């Protein structure tokens, strides 16, 4: 299992999390960048409020919808993959990441074959 993470040394507090509002079937539906539907939601109480087609996470870990053009600036940060073997202890990986990054946001999980 690998996780795509975003490392930022800036004061940015909101990050795009790979969430899009798709409208391919005639009905708007929030999906992950890989096309999978949401199985977990953490929207702020008043969100999504129709202010955009991209989902972002704020400093308090709640989600907000926003215009996709406002999230593009967040791609100026370094992008990494953090992988762990099936039998590895997840806390060891988290400790390594915490030592080497100021802010880390989990964007999406990828199963690599």
Coordinates of N, CA and C in Angstrom, one line a residue:
X1 N 0.9 -1.2 0.0 CA 0.0 0.0 0.0 C 0.9 1.2 0.0
X2 N 0.6 2.2 -0.8 CA 1.3 3.4 -0.9 C 0.3 4.6 -0.7
X3 N 0.8 5.7 -0.1 CA -0.1 6.8 0.1 C 0.6 8.0 -0.7
X4 N -0.2 8.7 -1.4 CA 0.3 9.9 -2.1 C 0.2 11.0 -1.0
X5 N 1.3 11.7 -0.8 CA 1.3 12.8 0.2 C 1.8 14.1 -0.3
X6 N 1.4 15.2 0.3 CA 1.8 16.5 -0.2 C 2.6 17.1 1.0
X7 N 3.8 17.5 0.7 CA 4.6 18.2 1.8 C 4.7 19.6 1.5
X8 N 4.5 20.4 2.5 CA 4.5 21.9 2.3 C 5.2 22.5 3.5
X9 N 6.1 23.4 3.2 CA 6.8 24.2 4.2 C 6.2 25.6 4.3
X10 N 5.1 25.8 3.7 CA 4.5 27.2 3.7 C 3.4 27.3 4.8
X11 N 2.8 28.5 4.9 CA 1.7 28.7 5.8 C 0.4 28.4 5.3
X12 N 0.3 27.7 4.1 CA -1.0 27.3 3.6 C -1.7 26.4 4.5
X13 N -3.0 26.7 4.7 CA -3.8 25.9 5.7 C -4.8 25.0 5.0
X14 N -5.2 25.2 3.7 CA -6.1 24.4 3.0 C -5.4 23.7 1.9
X15 N -5.8 22.4 1.7 CA -5.2 21.6 0.6 C -6.2 20.8 -0.2
X16 N -6.0 20.7 -1.5 CA -6.9 19.9 -2.3 C -6.6 18.4 -1.9
X17 N -7.7 17.6 -1.8 CA -7.5 16.2 -1.3 C -7.9 15.2 -2.4
X18 N -7.9 15.6 -3.7 CA -8.2 14.7 -4.7 C -9.7 14.4 -4.9
X19 N -10.5 15.3 -4.5 CA -11.9 15.2 -4.5 C -12.5 16.1 -5.6
X20 N -13.4 15.6 -6.4 CA -14.0 16.3 -7.5 C -15.5 16.1 -7.5
X21 N -16.2 17.1 -8.0 CA -17.7 17.0 -8.2 C -17.9 16.6 -9.6
X22 N -18.3 15.4 -9.9 CA -18.4 14.8 -11.2 C -19.9 14.9 -11.6
X23 N -20.1 15.2 -12.9 CA -21.5 15.3 -13.4 C -21.6 14.5 -14.7
X24 N -21.1 13.3 -14.8 CA -21.1 12.5 -16.0 C -22.5 11.8 -16.2
X25 N -23.3 11.6 -15.2 CA -24.5 10.8 -15.3 C -25.7 11.7 -15.3
X26 N -25.5 13.0 -15.3 CA -26.6 14.0 -15.1 C -26.9 14.4 -13.7
X27 N -26.3 13.7 -12.8 CA -26.4 14.0 -11.3 C -25.1 14.3 -10.8
X28 N -24.9 15.4 -10.1 CA -23.6 15.7 -9.5 C -23.3 14.8 -8.4
X29 N -22.1 14.3 -8.4 CA -21.7 13.3 -7.3 C -20.2 13.6 -7.0
X30 N -19.9 13.6 -5.7 CA -18.5 13.8 -5.3 C -17.8 12.5 -5.4
X31 N -16.6 12.5 -6.1 CA -15.8 11.3 -6.3 C -14.3 11.6 -6.1
X32 N -13.5 10.6 -5.8 CA -12.1 10.7 -5.7 C -11.5 10.8 -7.1
X33 N -10.3 11.3 -7.2 CA -9.6 11.5 -8.5 C -9.5 10.2 -9.3
X34 N -9.6 9.1 -8.6 CA -9.5 7.8 -9.4 C -10.9 7.3 -9.8
X35 N -12.0 8.1 -9.6 CA -13.3 7.8 -10.0 C -14.1 7.1 -8.9
X36 N -13.5 6.7 -7.8 CA -14.2 5.9 -6.8 C -15.1 6.9 -6.0
X37 N -16.3 6.4 -5.6 CA -17.3 7.2 -4.8 C -16.7 7.4 -3.4
X38 N -17.3 8.3 -2.7 CA -16.9 8.5 -1.3 C -17.5 7.4 -0.4
X39 N -16.6 6.8 0.4 CA -17.1 5.9 1.4 C -17.1 6.5 2.8
X40 N -16.4 7.7 2.9 CA -16.2 8.4 4.1 C -16.4 9.9 3.8
X41 N -17.1 10.7 4.6 CA -17.2 12.1 4.4 C -16.9 12.8 5.6
X42 N -16.3 14.0 5.5 CA -16.0 14.8 6.7 C -16.2 16.3 6.3
X43 N -17.4 16.6 5.7 CA -17.7 17.9 5.3 C -18.0 18.8 6.6
X44 N -17.6 20.0 6.5 CA -18.0 21.0 7.5 C -19.5 21.1 7.4
X45 N -20.2 21.4 8.5 CA -21.7 21.3 8.6 C -22.4 22.0 7.5
X46 N -21.9 23.1 7.0 CA -22.5 23.9 5.9 C -22.0 23.5 4.5
X47 N -21.2 22.5 4.4 CA -20.6 22.1 3.1 C -21.1 20.8 2.7
X48 N -21.1 20.4 1.4 CA -20.7 21.3 0.3 C -21.8 22.3 0.1
X49 N -21.4 23.6 -0.2 CA -22.4 24.6 -0.4 C -22.5 25.1 -1.8
X50 N -21.9 24.4 -2.8 CA -22.0 24.8 -4.2 C -21.1 25.8 -4.6
X51 N -20.0 26.1 -3.8 CA -19.1 27.1 -4.2 C -18.0 26.6 -5.1
X52 N -18.0 25.3 -5.4 CA -16.9 24.9 -6.3 C -17.0 23.4 -6.6
X53 N -16.1 22.9 -7.5 CA -16.1 21.5 -7.9 C -15.0 20.7 -7.4
X54 N -14.2 21.3 -6.5 CA -13.0 20.6 -5.9 C -13.2 20.6 -4.4
X55 N -12.8 19.5 -3.8 CA -12.8 19.4 -2.3 C -11.5 19.7 -1.7
X56 N -11.5 20.4 -0.6 CA -10.2 20.7 0.1 C -10.4 20.4 1.6
X57 N -9.3 20.2 2.2 CA -9.3 20.0 3.7 C -8.7 21.2 4.3
X58 N -9.3 21.6 5.4 CA -8.8 22.8 6.2 C -8.0 22.3 7.4
X59 N -7.5 23.3 8.1 CA -6.7 23.1 9.2 C -7.4 22.3 10.3
X60 N -8.7 22.4 10.4 CA -9.4 21.6 11.5 C -9.9 20.2 11.0
X61 N -9.4 19.8 9.8 CA -9.6 18.5 9.2 C -11.0 18.3 8.6
X62 N -11.8 19.4 8.5 CA -13.1 19.3 7.8 C -12.9 19.7 6.3
X63 N -13.8 19.2 5.5 CA -13.8 19.4 4.1 C -14.6 20.6 3.7
X64 N -14.2 21.2 2.6 CA -15.0 22.4 2.0 C -14.9 22.2 0.5
X65 N -16.0 22.7 -0.2 CA -15.9 22.7 -1.6 C -15.4 24.1 -2.0
X66 N -14.6 24.1 -3.1 CA -14.0 25.3 -3.6 C -13.8 25.3 -5.1
X67 N -13.6 26.4 -5.7 CA -13.3 26.4 -7.1 C -12.0 25.7 -7.4
X68 N -11.9 24.9 -8.4 CA -10.7 24.1 -8.7 C -9.5 25.0 -9.0
X69 N -9.8 26.2 -9.6 CA -8.7 27.1 -9.9 C -8.0 27.6 -8.6
X70 N -8.7 27.7 -7.5 CA -8.1 28.1 -6.3 C -7.3 27.0 -5.6
X71 N -7.4 25.8 -6.0 CA -6.6 24.7 -5.4 C -5.4 24.4 -6.2
X72 N -5.3 24.9 -7.5 CA -4.2 24.6 -8.3 C -2.9 25.1 -7.7
X73 N -2.9 26.3 -7.0 CA -1.7 26.8 -6.5 C -1.0 25.9 -5.5
X74 N -1.8 25.0 -4.9 CA -1.3 24.1 -3.9 C -0.4 23.0 -4.5
X75 N -0.3 22.9 -5.9 CA 0.5 21.9 -6.5 C 2.0 22.4 -6.6
X76 N 2.3 23.6 -6.0 CA 3.7 24.1 -6.0 C 4.5 23.4 -4.9
X77 N 3.9 22.4 -4.2 CA 4.6 21.7 -3.2 C 5.1 20.4 -3.6
X78 N 6.0 19.8 -2.8 CA 6.6 18.6 -3.2 C 5.6 17.4 -3.0
X79 N 5.6 16.5 -3.9 CA 4.7 15.3 -3.9 C 5.6 14.1 -3.7
X80 N 5.2 13.2 -2.8 CA 5.9 12.0 -2.5 C 5.0 10.8 -2.4
X81 N 5.6 9.6 -2.5 CA 4.8 8.4 -2.2 C 5.5 7.8 -0.9
X82 N 4.7 7.5 0.0 CA 5.1 6.8 1.2 C 4.5 5.4 1.2
X83 N 5.4 4.4 1.1 CA 4.9 3.0 1.0 C 5.3 2.2 2.2
X84 N 4.5 1.2 2.6 CA 4.9 0.3 3.6 C 4.5 -1.1 3.2
X85 N 5.3 -2.0 3.7 CA 5.1 -3.4 3.4 C 3.9 -3.9 4.2
X86 N 3.2 -4.9 3.8 CA 2.0 -5.4 4.5 C 2.3 -5.7 6.0
X87 N 3.4 -6.2 6.3 CA 3.7 -6.5 7.7 C 4.4 -5.4 8.5
X88 N 4.6 -4.3 7.9 CA 5.3 -3.2 8.6 C 4.3 -2.6 9.6
X89 N 4.9 -2.0 10.6 CA 4.1 -1.2 11.6 C 3.8 0.2 11.1
X90 N 2.5 0.5 11.0 CA 2.2 1.8 10.4 C 2.7 3.0 11.3
X91 N 2.9 2.8 12.6 CA 3.4 3.9 13.4 C 4.8 4.2 13.1
X92 N 5.6 3.3 12.6 CA 7.0 3.5 12.2 C 7.0 4.4 11.0
X93 N 6.1 4.2 10.0 CA 6.1 5.0 8.8 C 5.6 6.4 9.2
X94 N 4.6 6.5 10.1 CA 4.1 7.8 10.5 C 5.2 8.6 11.2
X95 N 6.0 8.0 12.0 CA 7.0 8.7 12.8 C 8.1 9.2 11.8
X96 N 8.4 8.4 10.8 CA 9.4 8.9 9.8 C 8.9 10.1 9.1
X97 N 7.6 10.1 8.7 CA 7.0 11.2 8.0 C 7.0 12.5 8.8
X98 N 6.6 12.3 10.1 CA 6.5 13.4 11.0 C 7.8 14.1 11.2
X99 N 8.9 13.3 11.2 CA 10.2 13.9 11.4 C 10.7 14.6 10.2
X100 N 10.2 14.3 9.0 CA 10.7 14.9 7.7 C 9.8 15.9 7.0
X101 N 8.7 16.2 7.6 CA 7.8 17.1 6.9 C 7.1 18.1 7.9
X102 N 6.9 19.3 7.5 CA 6.2 20.3 8.3 C 4.8 20.0 8.3
X103 N 4.2 19.9 7.2 CA 2.7 19.6 7.0 C 2.6 18.5 6.0
X104 N 1.8 17.5 6.4 CA 1.6 16.4 5.4 C 0.1 16.1 5.4
X105 N -0.4 16.0 4.2 CA -1.8 15.8 3.9 C -1.9 14.5 3.1
X106 N -2.7 13.6 3.6 CA -3.0 12.4 2.9 C -4.0 12.7 1.8
X107 N -3.6 12.5 0.6 CA -4.5 12.8 -0.5 C -5.4 11.6 -0.9
X108 N -4.7 10.5 -1.2 CA -5.5 9.3 -1.5 C -4.6 8.1 -1.4
X109 N -5.3 7.0 -1.2 CA -4.5 5.7 -1.1 C -4.5 5.0 -2.4
X110 N -3.4 4.5 -2.8 CA -3.3 3.8 -4.0 C -2.8 2.4 -3.7
X111 N -3.5 1.4 -4.3 CA -3.0 0.0 -4.2 C -2.2 -0.2 -5.5
X112 N -0.9 -0.5 -5.3 CA 0.0 -0.7 -6.4 C 0.2 -2.2 -6.5
X113 N 0.1 -2.7 -7.7 CA 0.3 -4.1 -8.0 C 1.8 -4.3 -8.3

